[in-house]
Amino acid sequence: PAPMFHWSKWKKRMGASASSSKRPVFDEREDVNFDHFQILRAIGKGSFGKVCIVQKRDTEKMYAMKYMNKQQCIERDEVRNVFRELEILQEIEHVFLVNLWYSFQDEEDMFMVVDLLLGGDLRYHLQQNVQFTEETVKLYICEMALALDYLRSQHIIHRDVKPDNILLDEQGHAHLTDFNIATIIRDGERATALAGTKPYMAPEIFHSFLNGGTGYSFEVDWWSLGVMAYELLRGWRPYDIHSNNPVESLVQLFSTVSVQYSSTWSKEMVALLRKLLTVNPEHRFSCLGDIQASTYLSGVVWSDVCEKRVEPGFVPNKGRLHCDPTFELEEMILESRPLHKKKKRLAKNKSRDNSKDSSQS
């Protein structure tokens, strides 16, 4: 078995130093811990381990709790990503993001308690063959433009904007999640890593990777938004790209293939999509101002969008949890260390350790 990971090494990063006003990644004072939540049901697997619905005992507020086994995290070499995601989430909060409320750990797991969004992700709804109208997609573009504009103000490139990472609330508003491969860039810096999900990655990411060019910046998220908007409207993506396509062929593809827009879409929507799917990042729409200036969105009352006062065209079915029901069974039956038995298990380990200690003295 792999040696136990030395979490103490990470303590320096987790407990904020006295001089720093930043909240620590894991609360050193342990104000909040696992016992403060009641587990209601398991709902799925995400990039950060598994997810369940919980209720905070004192306030009765409901959240989603993501948890990841530390040992597994080390074996999969995901420690850095987890910490980066936590560090980023601690510093941000926005109406169209999935926000972090608490993070803590015990001997076995790391936990993140985040906004509970029960409307399912957009990938799920695409797979259910939901026909998204232009009006609906228009609102998603507005809501995501506000989220991306906010992230830019916080120097964050998300790098993984796609339907899988957009969660709907019960009213149908969009929220961006999963900061697993996000990066922070300071003024004038550029990112260079080949990161993202290929079909949604902007051309300059591949360019920079191949030619060691000047790197890329915030514009990449707006390209992904364009790909996603097109896919929601059409049911397939503007470019036929798959995860196994070699990077060389993709660079070629963007310079030769022209995107086909549906003749049924309004001219203004097509014009907006063209500006998001502009290969040259310098000419691409890539900030809120660009979006707000487009003819298509000239009638949008942005203050209403911010306050979630614009009614979404697509409202997820109430009464159905939009997730895979087999997951819950798995968690109860197949999981070797199920969450709902944690308290007993940790107590048992503790008493075993105590008896070991006393037998050695």
Tab-separated table of C-alpha atoms in Angstrom:
chain	number	residue	atom	x	y	z
A	1	PRO	CA	0.000	0.000	0.000
A	2	ALA	CA	1.112	3.555	-0.696
A	3	PRO	CA	2.426	5.379	2.382
A	4	MET	CA	-0.074	7.649	4.100
A	5	PHE	CA	0.141	11.111	2.674
A	6	HIS	CA	1.566	13.700	5.050
A	7	TRP	CA	-1.250	16.164	5.331
A	8	SER	CA	0.862	18.115	7.781
A	9	LYS	CA	2.959	19.260	4.812
A	10	TRP	CA	-0.171	20.838	3.441
A	11	LYS	CA	-1.084	22.404	6.783
A	12	LYS	CA	1.038	25.397	5.917
A	13	ARG	CA	-1.149	25.938	2.881
A	14	MET	CA	-4.373	25.051	4.613
A	15	GLY	CA	-4.179	27.266	7.670
A	16	ALA	CA	-3.874	30.850	6.514
A	17	SER	CA	-0.998	32.685	8.152
A	18	ALA	CA	-1.903	35.286	10.732
A	19	SER	CA	-1.026	38.127	8.372
A	20	SER	CA	-3.283	36.875	5.587
A	21	SER	CA	-6.932	37.816	5.468
A	22	LYS	CA	-7.682	34.822	3.220
A	23	ARG	CA	-9.806	32.093	4.660
A	24	PRO	CA	-7.721	28.939	5.042
A	25	VAL	CA	-8.374	26.139	2.576
A	26	PHE	CA	-9.450	23.893	5.409
A	27	ASP	CA	-10.693	25.534	8.541
A	28	GLU	CA	-7.992	25.111	11.156
A	29	ARG	CA	-10.433	25.975	13.894
A	30	GLU	CA	-12.670	23.242	12.541
A	31	ASP	CA	-15.702	25.453	13.080
A	32	VAL	CA	-17.678	23.157	10.840
A	33	ASN	CA	-17.232	19.445	10.419
A	34	PHE	CA	-18.920	16.327	9.091
A	35	ASP	CA	-21.113	15.938	12.179
A	36	HIS	CA	-22.803	19.259	11.492
A	37	PHE	CA	-24.554	17.793	8.454
A	38	GLN	CA	-27.207	15.201	7.977
A	39	ILE	CA	-26.790	13.142	4.827
A	40	LEU	CA	-30.008	12.939	2.869
A	41	ARG	CA	-29.007	11.081	-0.283
A	42	ALA	CA	-26.170	10.280	-2.661
A	43	ILE	CA	-26.589	11.941	-6.055
A	44	GLY	CA	-23.567	11.333	-8.222
A	45	LYS	CA	-19.892	11.415	-9.026
A	46	GLY	CA	-18.052	14.556	-10.047
A	47	SER	CA	-14.455	15.571	-10.723
A	48	PHE	CA	-14.095	15.950	-6.975
A	49	GLY	CA	-15.053	12.419	-5.907
A	50	LYS	CA	-18.676	11.822	-4.979
A	51	VAL	CA	-21.611	14.085	-4.251
A	52	CYS	CA	-24.538	13.865	-1.864
A	53	ILE	CA	-27.316	16.120	-0.637
A	54	VAL	CA	-26.901	17.235	2.964
A	55	GLN	CA	-28.726	19.427	5.437
A	56	LYS	CA	-26.868	21.554	7.949
A	57	ARG	CA	-28.332	20.568	11.293
A	58	ASP	CA	-28.440	24.016	12.929
A	59	THR	CA	-29.789	26.122	10.054
A	60	GLU	CA	-31.621	23.298	8.217
A	61	LYS	CA	-30.186	24.738	5.005
A	62	MET	CA	-29.614	22.220	2.203
A	63	TYR	CA	-26.340	21.900	0.301
A	64	ALA	CA	-24.484	19.549	-1.975
A	65	MET	CA	-21.490	17.923	-0.282
A	66	LYS	CA	-18.655	16.680	-2.452
A	67	TYR	CA	-16.188	14.347	-0.836
A	68	MET	CA	-13.005	12.672	-1.930
A	69	ASN	CA	-10.994	9.921	-0.320
A	70	LYS	CA	-7.541	11.301	0.516
A	71	GLN	CA	-5.702	8.085	-0.238
A	72	GLN	CA	-7.298	7.908	-3.679
A	73	CYS	CA	-6.522	11.534	-4.225
A	74	ILE	CA	-2.825	10.826	-3.638
A	75	GLU	CA	-2.802	7.694	-5.775
A	76	ARG	CA	-4.370	9.573	-8.680
A	77	ASP	CA	-1.981	12.462	-8.150
A	78	GLU	CA	-4.840	14.921	-7.784
A	79	VAL	CA	-3.755	16.679	-4.610
A	80	ARG	CA	-2.534	19.811	-6.361
A	81	ASN	CA	-5.708	20.145	-8.407
A	82	VAL	CA	-7.911	19.721	-5.370
A	83	PHE	CA	-6.021	22.371	-3.473
A	84	ARG	CA	-6.025	24.756	-6.380
A	85	GLU	CA	-9.770	24.317	-6.797
A	86	LEU	CA	-10.295	24.967	-3.091
A	87	GLU	CA	-8.046	28.003	-3.092
A	88	ILE	CA	-9.923	29.501	-6.020
A	89	LEU	CA	-13.389	28.687	-4.658
A	90	GLN	CA	-12.543	30.272	-1.318
A	91	GLU	CA	-11.977	33.615	-2.939
A	92	ILE	CA	-14.997	33.828	-5.219
A	93	GLU	CA	-18.754	34.141	-4.951
A	94	HIS	CA	-21.222	34.956	-7.703
A	95	VAL	CA	-24.895	34.398	-8.447
A	96	PHE	CA	-24.136	32.290	-11.549
A	97	LEU	CA	-21.420	30.113	-10.023
A	98	VAL	CA	-21.719	27.036	-7.818
A	99	ASN	CA	-20.310	28.584	-4.643
A	100	LEU	CA	-18.301	26.972	-1.858
A	101	TRP	CA	-19.645	27.376	1.681
A	102	TYR	CA	-17.502	25.107	3.854
A	103	SER	CA	-14.523	22.827	3.482
A	104	PHE	CA	-13.094	20.438	6.056
A	105	GLN	CA	-11.468	17.061	6.385
A	106	ASP	CA	-11.275	14.020	8.628
A	107	GLU	CA	-8.899	11.053	8.642
A	108	GLU	CA	-10.362	9.560	5.463
A	109	ASP	CA	-11.871	12.285	3.313
A	110	MET	CA	-11.825	15.876	2.193
A	111	PHE	CA	-15.183	17.625	1.970
A	112	MET	CA	-16.510	20.593	0.052
A	113	VAL	CA	-19.975	21.905	0.853
A	114	VAL	CA	-21.405	23.876	-2.071
A	115	ASP	CA	-24.654	25.340	-3.425
A	116	LEU	CA	-27.275	22.677	-4.040
A	117	LEU	CA	-28.610	22.887	-7.593
A	118	LEU	CA	-31.291	20.355	-8.345
A	119	GLY	CA	-32.063	21.140	-11.973
A	120	GLY	CA	-29.426	18.831	-13.472
A	121	ASP	CA	-26.555	19.750	-15.795
A	122	LEU	CA	-26.974	20.795	-19.411
A	123	ARG	CA	-25.284	17.616	-20.686
A	124	TYR	CA	-28.000	15.559	-18.979
A	125	HIS	CA	-30.710	17.639	-20.638
A	126	LEU	CA	-29.018	17.381	-24.058
A	127	GLN	CA	-28.971	13.605	-23.622
A	128	GLN	CA	-32.673	13.741	-22.751
A	129	ASN	CA	-33.134	15.466	-26.130
A	130	VAL	CA	-34.455	18.697	-24.656
A	131	GLN	CA	-35.047	21.158	-27.507
A	132	PHE	CA	-33.571	24.424	-26.259
A	133	THR	CA	-35.157	27.499	-27.822
A	134	GLU	CA	-33.207	30.557	-28.900
A	135	GLU	CA	-34.693	32.534	-26.021
A	136	THR	CA	-33.479	29.952	-23.506
A	137	VAL	CA	-29.962	29.821	-24.939
A	138	LYS	CA	-29.897	33.614	-25.111
A	139	LEU	CA	-30.460	33.748	-21.334
A	140	TYR	CA	-27.738	31.130	-20.701
A	141	ILE	CA	-25.343	33.256	-22.758
A	142	CYS	CA	-26.226	36.315	-20.651
A	143	GLU	CA	-25.901	34.478	-17.343
A	144	MET	CA	-22.591	32.868	-18.326
A	145	ALA	CA	-21.286	36.172	-19.690
A	146	LEU	CA	-21.861	37.666	-16.237
A	147	ALA	CA	-20.110	34.702	-14.572
A	148	LEU	CA	-17.131	34.871	-16.957
A	149	ASP	CA	-16.888	38.644	-16.587
A	150	TYR	CA	-16.741	38.186	-12.815
A	151	LEU	CA	-14.076	35.451	-13.118
A	152	ARG	CA	-12.026	37.749	-15.313
A	153	SER	CA	-12.196	40.453	-12.636
A	154	GLN	CA	-10.751	37.836	-10.262
A	155	HIS	CA	-7.985	36.908	-12.770
A	156	ILE	CA	-9.420	33.416	-13.296
A	157	ILE	CA	-9.619	31.437	-16.547
A	158	HIS	CA	-12.030	28.536	-16.030
A	159	ARG	CA	-10.772	26.463	-19.004
A	160	ASP	CA	-13.581	23.913	-18.879
A	161	VAL	CA	-16.802	25.683	-19.872
A	162	LYS	CA	-19.075	22.985	-21.360
A	163	PRO	CA	-22.640	21.675	-20.870
A	164	ASP	CA	-21.436	19.118	-18.280
A	165	ASN	CA	-20.253	21.968	-16.049
A	166	ILE	CA	-23.378	24.119	-16.202
A	167	LEU	CA	-25.879	23.214	-13.498
A	168	LEU	CA	-29.442	24.506	-13.453
A	169	ASP	CA	-31.337	25.509	-10.344
A	170	GLU	CA	-34.977	24.514	-10.012
A	171	GLN	CA	-36.102	27.671	-11.840
A	172	GLY	CA	-33.770	26.902	-14.741
A	173	HIS	CA	-30.995	29.490	-14.171
A	174	ALA	CA	-27.459	28.482	-15.168
A	175	HIS	CA	-24.510	28.092	-12.774
A	176	LEU	CA	-20.929	27.332	-13.713
A	177	THR	CA	-19.143	24.665	-11.672
A	178	ASP	CA	-15.895	22.645	-11.573
A	179	PHE	CA	-12.778	24.766	-11.091
A	180	ASN	CA	-10.610	21.655	-11.247
A	181	ILE	CA	-8.425	22.935	-14.087
A	182	ALA	CA	-8.984	26.673	-13.673
A	183	THR	CA	-5.929	28.887	-13.516
A	184	ILE	CA	-5.170	32.304	-12.063
A	185	ILE	CA	-3.293	34.732	-14.270
A	186	ARG	CA	-1.899	37.983	-13.064
A	187	ASP	CA	-1.765	41.156	-15.108
A	188	GLY	CA	-0.069	40.600	-18.433
A	189	GLU	CA	0.664	36.920	-17.799
A	190	ARG	CA	-0.536	34.281	-20.256
A	191	ALA	CA	-1.437	30.639	-19.756
A	192	THR	CA	0.322	27.975	-21.838
A	193	ALA	CA	-0.807	24.531	-20.616
A	194	LEU	CA	-2.812	22.251	-22.882
A	195	ALA	CA	-5.827	22.132	-20.557
A	196	GLY	CA	-9.538	21.643	-21.104
A	197	THR	CA	-11.899	19.314	-22.948
A	198	LYS	CA	-10.833	19.115	-26.609
A	199	PRO	CA	-14.154	19.804	-28.386
A	200	TYR	CA	-14.565	23.020	-26.341
A	201	MET	CA	-10.970	24.248	-26.384
A	202	ALA	CA	-10.127	27.434	-28.280
A	203	PRO	CA	-7.779	27.252	-31.304
A	204	GLU	CA	-5.097	29.354	-29.599
A	205	ILE	CA	-4.657	26.717	-26.866
A	206	PHE	CA	-3.619	24.161	-29.512
A	207	HIS	CA	-1.558	26.777	-31.370
A	208	SER	CA	0.332	27.768	-28.277
A	209	PHE	CA	0.983	24.122	-27.438
A	210	LEU	CA	2.345	23.319	-30.911
A	211	ASN	CA	4.284	26.463	-31.717
A	212	GLY	CA	5.162	27.536	-28.200
A	213	GLY	CA	3.540	30.830	-29.199
A	214	THR	CA	2.518	33.584	-26.844
A	215	GLY	CA	0.074	31.472	-24.842
A	216	TYR	CA	-3.573	32.371	-24.300
A	217	SER	CA	-5.823	34.283	-21.943
A	218	PHE	CA	-9.450	34.849	-20.893
A	219	GLU	CA	-10.740	34.715	-24.467
A	220	VAL	CA	-10.649	30.886	-24.396
A	221	ASP	CA	-13.678	30.690	-22.069
A	222	TRP	CA	-15.757	32.781	-24.469
A	223	TRP	CA	-14.930	30.429	-27.344
A	224	SER	CA	-16.156	27.520	-25.174
A	225	LEU	CA	-19.331	29.476	-24.433
A	226	GLY	CA	-19.876	29.822	-28.195
A	227	VAL	CA	-19.362	26.088	-28.790
A	228	MET	CA	-21.783	25.287	-25.979
A	229	ALA	CA	-24.472	27.737	-27.167
A	230	TYR	CA	-24.265	26.272	-30.684
A	231	GLU	CA	-24.530	22.719	-29.314
A	232	LEU	CA	-27.574	23.559	-27.176
A	233	LEU	CA	-29.364	25.058	-30.171
A	234	ARG	CA	-28.422	22.405	-32.680
A	235	GLY	CA	-27.874	19.180	-30.761
A	236	TRP	CA	-24.320	18.828	-32.075
A	237	ARG	CA	-21.162	20.932	-31.986
A	238	PRO	CA	-19.886	23.370	-34.628
A	239	TYR	CA	-16.687	21.349	-35.218
A	240	ASP	CA	-16.460	17.571	-35.237
A	241	ILE	CA	-13.711	17.235	-32.629
A	242	HIS	CA	-13.102	14.298	-30.307
A	243	SER	CA	-10.732	13.735	-27.421
A	244	ASN	CA	-8.531	11.427	-29.507
A	245	ASN	CA	-7.957	13.953	-32.350
A	246	PRO	CA	-4.246	14.848	-32.572
A	247	VAL	CA	-3.486	18.508	-31.862
A	248	GLU	CA	-1.812	19.007	-35.281
A	249	SER	CA	-4.993	18.062	-37.126
A	250	LEU	CA	-7.062	20.460	-34.999
A	251	VAL	CA	-4.933	23.491	-35.823
A	252	GLN	CA	-5.412	22.556	-39.482
A	253	LEU	CA	-9.165	22.107	-38.983
A	254	PHE	CA	-9.791	25.608	-37.621
A	255	SER	CA	-8.046	27.178	-40.600
A	256	THR	CA	-9.956	25.131	-43.196
A	257	VAL	CA	-13.431	24.223	-41.938
A	258	SER	CA	-16.120	26.891	-41.829
A	259	VAL	CA	-18.931	26.561	-39.326
A	260	GLN	CA	-22.425	25.925	-40.693
A	261	TYR	CA	-25.194	27.902	-38.992
A	262	SER	CA	-28.819	26.797	-39.160
A	263	SER	CA	-31.030	28.821	-41.517
A	264	THR	CA	-33.785	28.683	-38.870
A	265	TRP	CA	-31.810	30.767	-36.346
A	266	SER	CA	-32.265	34.524	-36.205
A	267	LYS	CA	-29.620	36.592	-38.021
A	268	GLU	CA	-28.711	38.306	-34.761
A	269	MET	CA	-28.110	35.023	-32.930
A	270	VAL	CA	-25.900	33.804	-35.793
A	271	ALA	CA	-23.968	37.094	-35.698
A	272	LEU	CA	-23.373	36.676	-31.947
A	273	LEU	CA	-22.262	33.042	-32.319
A	274	ARG	CA	-19.884	34.086	-35.116
A	275	LYS	CA	-18.293	36.639	-32.785
A	276	LEU	CA	-17.861	34.030	-30.026
A	277	LEU	CA	-16.521	31.442	-32.498
A	278	THR	CA	-13.963	33.786	-34.030
A	279	VAL	CA	-10.686	31.888	-34.460
A	280	ASN	CA	-8.504	34.944	-33.821
A	281	PRO	CA	-8.878	35.757	-30.085
A	282	GLU	CA	-8.136	39.435	-30.729
A	283	HIS	CA	-11.323	39.742	-32.769
A	284	ARG	CA	-13.478	37.468	-30.622
A	285	PHE	CA	-16.158	38.724	-28.256
A	286	SER	CA	-14.476	38.125	-24.924
A	287	CYS	CA	-15.877	40.460	-22.312
A	288	LEU	CA	-19.249	41.553	-21.016
A	289	GLY	CA	-19.027	44.866	-22.886
A	290	ASP	CA	-18.723	43.033	-26.219
A	291	ILE	CA	-21.763	40.910	-25.450
A	292	GLN	CA	-23.839	43.842	-24.198
A	293	ALA	CA	-23.084	45.784	-27.363
A	294	SER	CA	-24.362	43.046	-29.677
A	295	THR	CA	-27.597	43.847	-31.527
A	296	TYR	CA	-29.063	40.535	-30.460
A	297	LEU	CA	-28.893	41.488	-26.783
A	298	SER	CA	-29.739	45.175	-27.094
A	299	GLY	CA	-33.089	44.623	-25.355
A	300	VAL	CA	-31.652	42.761	-22.351
A	301	VAL	CA	-32.149	44.432	-18.970
A	302	TRP	CA	-28.888	43.343	-17.355
A	303	SER	CA	-29.893	44.310	-13.818
A	304	ASP	CA	-32.832	41.892	-14.149
A	305	VAL	CA	-30.541	39.132	-15.391
A	306	CYS	CA	-28.238	39.660	-12.382
A	307	GLU	CA	-31.186	39.385	-9.995
A	308	LYS	CA	-32.534	36.243	-11.710
A	309	ARG	CA	-35.663	38.195	-12.623
A	310	VAL	CA	-35.642	36.988	-16.240
A	311	GLU	CA	-37.644	33.786	-16.476
A	312	PRO	CA	-35.788	30.904	-18.137
A	313	GLY	CA	-37.530	29.328	-21.123
A	314	PHE	CA	-36.631	25.841	-19.939
A	315	VAL	CA	-37.645	24.800	-16.421
A	316	PRO	CA	-36.390	21.361	-15.310
A	317	ASN	CA	-39.099	18.893	-14.237
A	318	LYS	CA	-39.931	19.292	-10.574
A	319	GLY	CA	-40.061	16.164	-8.481
A	320	ARG	CA	-37.377	14.330	-10.446
A	321	LEU	CA	-33.783	14.448	-9.421
A	322	HIS	CA	-31.760	14.875	-12.594
A	323	CYS	CA	-29.138	12.273	-11.947
A	324	ASP	CA	-28.440	8.612	-12.297
A	325	PRO	CA	-30.559	6.647	-9.787
A	326	THR	CA	-28.189	3.666	-9.852
A	327	PHE	CA	-25.583	5.769	-8.081
A	328	GLU	CA	-27.482	5.861	-4.834
A	329	LEU	CA	-27.810	2.083	-4.758
A	330	GLU	CA	-24.112	1.705	-5.457
A	331	GLU	CA	-23.208	4.003	-2.604
A	332	MET	CA	-25.372	2.006	-0.189
A	333	ILE	CA	-24.477	-1.489	-1.362
A	334	LEU	CA	-21.116	-1.557	-3.105
A	335	GLU	CA	-19.149	1.141	-1.322
A	336	SER	CA	-16.584	-0.400	1.007
A	337	ARG	CA	-16.593	2.658	3.270
A	338	PRO	CA	-20.066	4.185	2.957
A	339	LEU	CA	-20.526	7.709	4.209
A	340	HIS	CA	-23.552	6.937	6.369
A	341	LYS	CA	-21.444	4.518	8.441
A	342	LYS	CA	-18.512	6.891	8.814
A	343	LYS	CA	-19.081	7.858	12.429
A	344	LYS	CA	-19.065	4.263	13.614
A	345	ARG	CA	-16.031	3.449	11.506
A	346	LEU	CA	-13.922	6.346	12.728
A	347	ALA	CA	-14.888	5.638	16.335
A	348	LYS	CA	-13.825	2.017	15.847
A	349	ASN	CA	-10.481	3.083	14.361
A	350	LYS	CA	-9.941	5.458	17.244
A	351	SER	CA	-10.605	2.872	19.919
A	352	ARG	CA	-8.329	0.441	18.042
A	353	ASP	CA	-5.552	3.047	17.971
A	354	ASN	CA	-6.080	3.849	21.649
A	355	SER	CA	-5.843	0.213	22.655
A	356	LYS	CA	-2.656	-0.083	20.574
A	357	ASP	CA	-1.179	2.901	22.390
A	358	SER	CA	-2.046	1.548	25.803
A	359	SER	CA	-0.645	-1.894	24.976
A	360	GLN	CA	2.665	-0.290	24.026
A	361	SER	CA	3.049	1.785	27.152
